[in-house]
PDB file of C-alpha atoms in Angstrom:
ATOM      1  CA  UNK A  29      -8.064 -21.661   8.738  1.00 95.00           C
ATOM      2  CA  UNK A  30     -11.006 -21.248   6.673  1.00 97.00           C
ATOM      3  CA  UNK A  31     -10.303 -22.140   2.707  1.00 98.00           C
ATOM      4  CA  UNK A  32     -11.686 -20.045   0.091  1.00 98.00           C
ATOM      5  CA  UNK A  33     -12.458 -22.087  -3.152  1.00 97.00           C
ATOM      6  CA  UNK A  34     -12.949 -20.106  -6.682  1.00 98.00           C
ATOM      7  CA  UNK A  35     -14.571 -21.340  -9.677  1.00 97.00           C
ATOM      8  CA  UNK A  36     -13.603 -21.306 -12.524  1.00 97.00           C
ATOM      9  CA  UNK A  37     -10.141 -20.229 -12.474  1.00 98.00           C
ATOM     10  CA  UNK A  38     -10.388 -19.129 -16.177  1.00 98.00           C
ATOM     11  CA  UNK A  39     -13.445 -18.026 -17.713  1.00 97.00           C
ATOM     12  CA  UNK A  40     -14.107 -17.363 -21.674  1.00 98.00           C
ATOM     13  CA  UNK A  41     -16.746 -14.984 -22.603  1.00 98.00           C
ATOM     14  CA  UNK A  42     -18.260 -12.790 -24.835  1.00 98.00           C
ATOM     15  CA  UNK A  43     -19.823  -9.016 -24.607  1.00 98.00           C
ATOM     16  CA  UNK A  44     -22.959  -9.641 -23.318  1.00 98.00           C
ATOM     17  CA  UNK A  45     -22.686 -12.660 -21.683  1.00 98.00           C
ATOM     18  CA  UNK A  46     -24.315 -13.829 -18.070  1.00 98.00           C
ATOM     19  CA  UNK A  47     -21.420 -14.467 -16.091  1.00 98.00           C
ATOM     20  CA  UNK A  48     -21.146 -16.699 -12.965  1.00 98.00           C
ATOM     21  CA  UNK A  49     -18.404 -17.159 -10.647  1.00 98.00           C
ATOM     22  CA  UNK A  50     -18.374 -19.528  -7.388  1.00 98.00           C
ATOM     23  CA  UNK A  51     -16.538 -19.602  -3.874  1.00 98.00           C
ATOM     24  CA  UNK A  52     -16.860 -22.312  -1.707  1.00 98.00           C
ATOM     25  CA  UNK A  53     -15.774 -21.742   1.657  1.00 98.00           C
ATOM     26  CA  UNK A  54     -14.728 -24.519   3.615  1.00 98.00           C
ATOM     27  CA  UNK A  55     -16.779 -23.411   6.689  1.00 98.00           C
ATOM     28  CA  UNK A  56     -19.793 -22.060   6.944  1.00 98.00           C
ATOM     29  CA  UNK A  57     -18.947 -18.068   7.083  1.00 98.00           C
ATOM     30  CA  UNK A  58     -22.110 -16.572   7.728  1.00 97.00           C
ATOM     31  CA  UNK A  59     -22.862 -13.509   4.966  1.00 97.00           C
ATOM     32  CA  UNK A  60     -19.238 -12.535   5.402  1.00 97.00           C
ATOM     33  CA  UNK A  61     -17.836 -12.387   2.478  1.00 97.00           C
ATOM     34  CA  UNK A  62     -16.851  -9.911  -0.560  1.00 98.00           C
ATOM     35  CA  UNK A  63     -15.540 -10.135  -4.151  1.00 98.00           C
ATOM     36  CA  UNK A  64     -13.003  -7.550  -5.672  1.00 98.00           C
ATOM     37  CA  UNK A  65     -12.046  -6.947  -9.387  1.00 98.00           C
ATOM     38  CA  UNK A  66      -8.603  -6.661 -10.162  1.00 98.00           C
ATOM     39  CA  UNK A  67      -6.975  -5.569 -13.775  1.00 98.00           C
ATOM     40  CA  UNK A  68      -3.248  -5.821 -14.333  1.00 97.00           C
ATOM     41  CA  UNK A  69      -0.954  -3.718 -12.281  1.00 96.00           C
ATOM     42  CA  UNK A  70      -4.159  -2.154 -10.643  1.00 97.00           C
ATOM     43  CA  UNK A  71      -5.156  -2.363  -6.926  1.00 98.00           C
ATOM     44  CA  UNK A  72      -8.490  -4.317  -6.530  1.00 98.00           C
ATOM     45  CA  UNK A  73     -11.398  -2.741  -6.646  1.00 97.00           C
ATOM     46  CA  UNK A  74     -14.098  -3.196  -4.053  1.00 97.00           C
ATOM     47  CA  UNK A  75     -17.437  -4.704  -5.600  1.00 98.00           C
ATOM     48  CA  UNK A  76     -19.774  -6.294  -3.424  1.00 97.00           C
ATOM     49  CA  UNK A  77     -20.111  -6.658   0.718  1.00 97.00           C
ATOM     50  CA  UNK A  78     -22.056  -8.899   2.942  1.00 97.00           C
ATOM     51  CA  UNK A  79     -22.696 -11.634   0.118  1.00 98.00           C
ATOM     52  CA  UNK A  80     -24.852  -9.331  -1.612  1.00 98.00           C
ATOM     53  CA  UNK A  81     -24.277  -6.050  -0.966  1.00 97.00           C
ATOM     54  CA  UNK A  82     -22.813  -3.743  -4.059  1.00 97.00           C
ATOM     55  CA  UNK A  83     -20.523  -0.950  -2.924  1.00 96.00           C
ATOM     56  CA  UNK A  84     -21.278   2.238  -4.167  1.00 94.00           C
ATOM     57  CA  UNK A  85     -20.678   3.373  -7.690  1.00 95.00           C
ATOM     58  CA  UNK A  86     -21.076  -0.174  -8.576  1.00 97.00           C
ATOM     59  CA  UNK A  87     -22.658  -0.983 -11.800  1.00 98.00           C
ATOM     60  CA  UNK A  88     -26.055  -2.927 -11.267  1.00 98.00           C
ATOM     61  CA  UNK A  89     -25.132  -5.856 -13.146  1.00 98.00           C
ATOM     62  CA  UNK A  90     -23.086  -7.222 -10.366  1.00 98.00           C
ATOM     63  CA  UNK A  91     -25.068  -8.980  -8.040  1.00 98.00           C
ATOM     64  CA  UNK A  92     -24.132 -11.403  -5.053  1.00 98.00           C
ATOM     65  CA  UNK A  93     -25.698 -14.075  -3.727  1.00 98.00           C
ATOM     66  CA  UNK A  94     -24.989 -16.940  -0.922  1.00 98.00           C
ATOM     67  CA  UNK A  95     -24.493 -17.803   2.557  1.00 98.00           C
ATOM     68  CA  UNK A  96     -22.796 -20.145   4.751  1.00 98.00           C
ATOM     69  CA  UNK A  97     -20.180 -21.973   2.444  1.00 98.00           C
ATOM     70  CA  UNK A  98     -21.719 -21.554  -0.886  1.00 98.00           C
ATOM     71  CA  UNK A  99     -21.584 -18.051  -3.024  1.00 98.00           C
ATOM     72  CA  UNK A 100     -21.781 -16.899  -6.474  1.00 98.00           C
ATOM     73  CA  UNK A 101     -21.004 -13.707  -8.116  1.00 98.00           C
ATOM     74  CA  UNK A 102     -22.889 -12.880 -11.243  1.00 98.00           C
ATOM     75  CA  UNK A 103     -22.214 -10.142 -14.108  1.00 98.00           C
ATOM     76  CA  UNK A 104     -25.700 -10.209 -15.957  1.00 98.00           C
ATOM     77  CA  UNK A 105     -24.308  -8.696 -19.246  1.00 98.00           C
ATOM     78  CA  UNK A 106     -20.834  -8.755 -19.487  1.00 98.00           C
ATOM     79  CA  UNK A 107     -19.543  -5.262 -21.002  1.00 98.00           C
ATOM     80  CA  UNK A 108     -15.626  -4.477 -22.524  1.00 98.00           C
ATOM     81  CA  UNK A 109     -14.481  -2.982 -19.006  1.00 98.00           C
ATOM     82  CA  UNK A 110     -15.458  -6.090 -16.826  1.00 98.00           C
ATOM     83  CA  UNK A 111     -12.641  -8.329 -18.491  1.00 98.00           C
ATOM     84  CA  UNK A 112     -10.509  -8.856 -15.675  1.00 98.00           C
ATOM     85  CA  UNK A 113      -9.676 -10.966 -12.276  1.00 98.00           C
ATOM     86  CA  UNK A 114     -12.292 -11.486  -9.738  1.00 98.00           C
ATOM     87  CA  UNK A 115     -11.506 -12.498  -6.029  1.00 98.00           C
ATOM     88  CA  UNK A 116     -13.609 -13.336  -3.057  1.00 98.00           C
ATOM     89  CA  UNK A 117     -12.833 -12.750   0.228  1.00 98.00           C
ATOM     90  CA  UNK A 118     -13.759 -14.074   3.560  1.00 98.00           C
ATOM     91  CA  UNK A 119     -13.708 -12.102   6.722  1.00 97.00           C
ATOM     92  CA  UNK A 120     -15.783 -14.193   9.013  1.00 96.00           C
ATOM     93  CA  UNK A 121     -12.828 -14.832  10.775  1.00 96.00           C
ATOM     94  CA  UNK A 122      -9.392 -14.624  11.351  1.00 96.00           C
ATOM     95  CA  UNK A 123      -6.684 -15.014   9.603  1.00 96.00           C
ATOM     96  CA  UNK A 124      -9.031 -13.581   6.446  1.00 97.00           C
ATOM     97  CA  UNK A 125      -8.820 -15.658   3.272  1.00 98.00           C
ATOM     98  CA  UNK A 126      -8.946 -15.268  -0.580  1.00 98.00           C
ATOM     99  CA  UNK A 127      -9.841 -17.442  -2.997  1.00 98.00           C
ATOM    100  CA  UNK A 128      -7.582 -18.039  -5.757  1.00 98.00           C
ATOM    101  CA  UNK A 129      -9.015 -16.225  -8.737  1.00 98.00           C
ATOM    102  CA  UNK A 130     -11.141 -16.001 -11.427  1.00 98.00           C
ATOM    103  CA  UNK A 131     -10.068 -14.570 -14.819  1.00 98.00           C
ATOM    104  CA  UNK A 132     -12.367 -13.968 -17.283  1.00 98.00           C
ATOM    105  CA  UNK A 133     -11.257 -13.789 -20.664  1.00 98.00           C
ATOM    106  CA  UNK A 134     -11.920 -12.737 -24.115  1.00 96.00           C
ATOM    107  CA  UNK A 135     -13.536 -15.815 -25.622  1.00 95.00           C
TER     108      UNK A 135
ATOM    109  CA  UNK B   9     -11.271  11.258  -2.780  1.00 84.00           C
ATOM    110  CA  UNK B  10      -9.584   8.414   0.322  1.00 85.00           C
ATOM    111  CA  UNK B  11      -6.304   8.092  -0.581  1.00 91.00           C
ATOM    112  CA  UNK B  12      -4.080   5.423   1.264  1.00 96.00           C
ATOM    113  CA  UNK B  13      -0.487   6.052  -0.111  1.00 96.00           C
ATOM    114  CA  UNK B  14       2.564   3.197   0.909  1.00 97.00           C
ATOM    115  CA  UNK B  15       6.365   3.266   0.670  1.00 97.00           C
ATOM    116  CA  UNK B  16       9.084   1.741   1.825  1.00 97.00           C
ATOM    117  CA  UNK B  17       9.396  -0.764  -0.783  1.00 97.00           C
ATOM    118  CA  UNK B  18      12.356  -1.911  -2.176  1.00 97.00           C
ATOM    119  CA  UNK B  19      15.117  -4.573  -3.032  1.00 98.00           C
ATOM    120  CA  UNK B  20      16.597  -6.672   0.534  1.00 98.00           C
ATOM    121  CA  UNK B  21      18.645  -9.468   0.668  1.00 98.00           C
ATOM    122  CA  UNK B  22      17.358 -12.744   2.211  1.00 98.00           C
ATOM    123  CA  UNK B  23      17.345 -12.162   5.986  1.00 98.00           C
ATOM    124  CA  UNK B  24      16.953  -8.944   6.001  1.00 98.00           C
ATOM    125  CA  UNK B  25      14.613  -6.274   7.541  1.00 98.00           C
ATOM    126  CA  UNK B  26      12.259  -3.735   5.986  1.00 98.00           C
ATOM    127  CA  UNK B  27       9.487  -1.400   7.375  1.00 98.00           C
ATOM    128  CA  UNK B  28       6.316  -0.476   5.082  1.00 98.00           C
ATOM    129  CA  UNK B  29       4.704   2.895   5.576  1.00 98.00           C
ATOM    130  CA  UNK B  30       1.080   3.483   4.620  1.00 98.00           C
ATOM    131  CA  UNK B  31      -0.078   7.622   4.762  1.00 96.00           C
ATOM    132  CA  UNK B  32      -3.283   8.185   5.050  1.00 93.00           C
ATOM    133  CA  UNK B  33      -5.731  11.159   3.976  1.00 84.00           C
ATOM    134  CA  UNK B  34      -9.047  12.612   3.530  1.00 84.00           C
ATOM    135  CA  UNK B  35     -10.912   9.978   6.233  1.00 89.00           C
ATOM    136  CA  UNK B  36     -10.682   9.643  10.431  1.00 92.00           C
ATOM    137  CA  UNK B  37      -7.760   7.383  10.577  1.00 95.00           C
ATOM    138  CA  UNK B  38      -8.073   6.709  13.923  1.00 95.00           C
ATOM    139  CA  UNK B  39     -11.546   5.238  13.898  1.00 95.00           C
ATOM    140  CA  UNK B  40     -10.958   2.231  11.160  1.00 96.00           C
ATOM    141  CA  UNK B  41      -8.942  -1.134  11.669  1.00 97.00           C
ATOM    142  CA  UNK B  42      -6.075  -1.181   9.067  1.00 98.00           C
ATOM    143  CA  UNK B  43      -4.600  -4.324   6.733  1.00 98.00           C
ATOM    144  CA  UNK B  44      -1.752  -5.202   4.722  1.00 98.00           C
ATOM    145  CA  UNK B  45      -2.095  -7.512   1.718  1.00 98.00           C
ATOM    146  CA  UNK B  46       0.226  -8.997  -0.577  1.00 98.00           C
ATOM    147  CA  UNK B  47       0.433 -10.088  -4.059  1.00 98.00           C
ATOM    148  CA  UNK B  48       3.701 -12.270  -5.370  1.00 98.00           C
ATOM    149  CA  UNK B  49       4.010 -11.601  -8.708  1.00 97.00           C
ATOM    150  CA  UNK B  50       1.583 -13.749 -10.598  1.00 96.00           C
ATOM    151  CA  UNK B  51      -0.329 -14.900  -8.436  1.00 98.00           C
ATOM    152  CA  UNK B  52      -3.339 -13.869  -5.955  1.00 98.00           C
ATOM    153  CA  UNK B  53      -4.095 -12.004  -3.259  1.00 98.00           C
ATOM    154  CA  UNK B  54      -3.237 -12.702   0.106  1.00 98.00           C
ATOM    155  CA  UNK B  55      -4.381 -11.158   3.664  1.00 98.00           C
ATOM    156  CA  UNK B  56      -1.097 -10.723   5.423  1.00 98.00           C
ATOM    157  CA  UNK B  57      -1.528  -8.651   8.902  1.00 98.00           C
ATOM    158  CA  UNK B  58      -4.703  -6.424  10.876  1.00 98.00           C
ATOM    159  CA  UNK B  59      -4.545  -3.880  12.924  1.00 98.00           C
ATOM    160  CA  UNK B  60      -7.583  -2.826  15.147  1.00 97.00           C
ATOM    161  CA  UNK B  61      -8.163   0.887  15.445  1.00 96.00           C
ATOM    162  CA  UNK B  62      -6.450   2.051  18.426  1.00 96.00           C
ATOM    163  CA  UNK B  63      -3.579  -0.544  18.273  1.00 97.00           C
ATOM    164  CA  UNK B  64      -4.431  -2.950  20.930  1.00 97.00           C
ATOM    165  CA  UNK B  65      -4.903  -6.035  18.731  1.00 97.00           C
ATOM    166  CA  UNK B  66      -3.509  -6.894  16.194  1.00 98.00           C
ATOM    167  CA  UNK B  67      -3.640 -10.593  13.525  1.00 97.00           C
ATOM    168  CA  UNK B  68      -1.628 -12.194  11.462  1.00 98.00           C
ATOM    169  CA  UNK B  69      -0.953 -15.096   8.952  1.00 97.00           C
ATOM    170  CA  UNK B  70       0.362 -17.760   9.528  1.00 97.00           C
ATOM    171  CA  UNK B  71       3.491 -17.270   7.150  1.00 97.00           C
ATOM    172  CA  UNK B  72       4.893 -13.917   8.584  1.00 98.00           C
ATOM    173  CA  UNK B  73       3.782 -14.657  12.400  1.00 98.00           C
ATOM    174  CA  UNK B  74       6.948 -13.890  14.226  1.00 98.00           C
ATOM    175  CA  UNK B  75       8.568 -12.151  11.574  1.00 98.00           C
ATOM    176  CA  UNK B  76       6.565  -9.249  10.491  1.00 98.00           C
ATOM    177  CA  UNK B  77       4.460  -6.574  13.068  1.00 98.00           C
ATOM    178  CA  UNK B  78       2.023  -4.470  12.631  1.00 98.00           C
ATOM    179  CA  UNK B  79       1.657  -0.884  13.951  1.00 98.00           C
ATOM    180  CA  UNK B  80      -0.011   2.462  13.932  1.00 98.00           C
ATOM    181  CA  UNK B  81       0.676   6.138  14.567  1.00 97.00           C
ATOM    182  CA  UNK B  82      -2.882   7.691  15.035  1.00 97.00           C
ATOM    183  CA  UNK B  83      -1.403  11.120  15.573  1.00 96.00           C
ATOM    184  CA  UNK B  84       0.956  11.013  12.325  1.00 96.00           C
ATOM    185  CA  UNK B  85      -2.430   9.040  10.281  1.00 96.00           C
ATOM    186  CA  UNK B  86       0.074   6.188   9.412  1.00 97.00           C
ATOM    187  CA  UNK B  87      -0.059   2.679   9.429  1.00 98.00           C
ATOM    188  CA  UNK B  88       3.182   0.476   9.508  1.00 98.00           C
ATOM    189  CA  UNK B  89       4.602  -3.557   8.359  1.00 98.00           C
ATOM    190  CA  UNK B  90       7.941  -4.137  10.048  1.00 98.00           C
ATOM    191  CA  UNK B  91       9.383  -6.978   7.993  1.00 98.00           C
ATOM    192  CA  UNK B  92      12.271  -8.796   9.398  1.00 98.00           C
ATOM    193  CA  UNK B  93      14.380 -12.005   8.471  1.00 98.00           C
ATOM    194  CA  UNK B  94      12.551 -11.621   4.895  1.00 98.00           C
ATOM    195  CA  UNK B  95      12.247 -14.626   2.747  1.00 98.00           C
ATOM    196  CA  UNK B  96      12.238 -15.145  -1.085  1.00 98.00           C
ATOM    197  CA  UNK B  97       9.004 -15.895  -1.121  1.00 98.00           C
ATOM    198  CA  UNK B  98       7.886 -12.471   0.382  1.00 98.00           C
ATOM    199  CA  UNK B  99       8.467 -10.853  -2.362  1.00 98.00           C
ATOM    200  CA  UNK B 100       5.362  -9.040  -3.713  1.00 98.00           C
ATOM    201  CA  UNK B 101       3.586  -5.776  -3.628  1.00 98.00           C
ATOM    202  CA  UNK B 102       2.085  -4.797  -0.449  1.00 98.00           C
ATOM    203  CA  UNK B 103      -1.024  -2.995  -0.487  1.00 98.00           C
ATOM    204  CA  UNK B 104      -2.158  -1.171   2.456  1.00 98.00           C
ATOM    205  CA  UNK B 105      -6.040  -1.448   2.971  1.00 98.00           C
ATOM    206  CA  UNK B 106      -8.691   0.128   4.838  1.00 97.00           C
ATOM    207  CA  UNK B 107     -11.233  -1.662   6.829  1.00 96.00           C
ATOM    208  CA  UNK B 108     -14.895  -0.744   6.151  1.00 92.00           C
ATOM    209  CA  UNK B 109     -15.993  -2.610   9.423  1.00 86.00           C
ATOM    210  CA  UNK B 110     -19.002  -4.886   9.651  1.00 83.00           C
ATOM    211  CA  UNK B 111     -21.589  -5.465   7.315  1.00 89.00           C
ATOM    212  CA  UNK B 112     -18.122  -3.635   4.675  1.00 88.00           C
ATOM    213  CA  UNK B 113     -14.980  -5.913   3.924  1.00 90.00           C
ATOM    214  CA  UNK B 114     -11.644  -4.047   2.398  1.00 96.00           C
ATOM    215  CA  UNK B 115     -12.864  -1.237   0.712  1.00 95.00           C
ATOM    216  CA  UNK B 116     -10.254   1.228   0.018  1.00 96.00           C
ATOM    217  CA  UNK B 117      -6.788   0.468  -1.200  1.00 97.00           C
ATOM    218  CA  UNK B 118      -3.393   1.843  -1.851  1.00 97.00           C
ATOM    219  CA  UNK B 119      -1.595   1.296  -5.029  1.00 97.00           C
ATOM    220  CA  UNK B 120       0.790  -0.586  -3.860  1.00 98.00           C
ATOM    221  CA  UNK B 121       4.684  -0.533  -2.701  1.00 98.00           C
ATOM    222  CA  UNK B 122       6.692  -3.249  -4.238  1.00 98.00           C
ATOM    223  CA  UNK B 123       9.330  -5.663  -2.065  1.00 98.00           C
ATOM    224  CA  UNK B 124      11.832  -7.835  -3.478  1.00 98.00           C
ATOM    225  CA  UNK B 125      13.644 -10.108  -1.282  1.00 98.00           C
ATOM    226  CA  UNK B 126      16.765 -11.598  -3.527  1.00 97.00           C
ATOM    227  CA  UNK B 127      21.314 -11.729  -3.061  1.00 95.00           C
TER     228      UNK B 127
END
């Protein structure tokens, strides 16, 4: 099974703030991967497809990057409604994979 | 608006059975492959089961394989998670998720149907 490793798992920021979050996959998974935001008691929410792909409706200060086994997710200016918990998720292959989480915080 | 709407949820005793229901509106069910995921409280999100679009295949992890099946009704626009011999540690909410297909991951979700497995 391919593992799925997030970075940080908690993250302290400010309004404004350039915000970068990592997943290491421990295969190479081609461009197949996607992140989701989560808030509490909330289904995710789809963000970003194909490494770098945003979904649509997505504010333009998401961006993806990456391929292979190395991938970052990057909120350019970090606004109140982005405070929440970010996933990626593999679907190169089967069975699919999340990584464990990132929550970014009020700092 | 997609709506993807699950139930079945509830409380079972270890070793029990439960089956998940996912309704589905407003899109061609029958063209898209269908997931379940799970949450345990607290923690993260995990891909439990797949289901390709006319039933034929289907994929699973390794920690309900041979406990829990997948299924569809194309003609009632419903996907399904049979859940037998249920464990303490399945306890979670289930989200039912569509399938976007290739270059798309997950992209639409239900809200969610919550199973507790506890005596």
């Amino acid at each position: 099974d391919i593992q799925m490793t997030q970075s940080p798992s908690t993250l302290s920021a400010s309004v404004g703030d350039r915000v970068t979050i990592t997943c290491r996959a421990s295969q190479s998974i081609s461009s197949w991967l996607a992140w989701y935001q989560q808030k509490p008691g909330k289904a995710p929410k789809f963000l970003i497809y194909k490494a770098s792909s945003l979904e649509s409706g997505v504010p333009s200060r998401f961006s993806g990057s990456g391929s292979g086994t190395e991938f970052t997710l990057t909120i350019s200016s970090l606004q109140p409604d982005d405070f929440a918990t970010y996933y990626c998720l593999q679907y190169n292959s089967y069975p699919w994979t999340f990584g464990q989480g990132t929550k970014v915080e009020v700092k | 608006e997609v709506q993807l709407v699950e139930s079945g949820g509830g409380l079972v005793q270890p070793g029990g059975s439960l089956r998940l229901s996912c309704g589905v509106s407003t899109f061609t069910f029958s063209t898209y492959w269908m997931h379940w995921v799970r949450q345990a409280p607290g923690e993260g999100l995990v891909w439990v089961s797949g289901i390709n679009s006319d039933g034929s295949y289907t994929s699973y992890a390794d920690s309900v394989k041979g406990r829990f099946t997948i299924s569809r009704d194309n003609a009632k626009n419903t996907l399904y998670l049979q859940m037998n011999s249920l464990r303490a540690e399945d306890t979670a909410v289930y989200y039912c998720v569509r399938d976007a297909a290739r270059p798309g991951g997950l992209d639409v979700w239900g809200q969610g149907t919550t199973v507790t497995v506890s005596s």
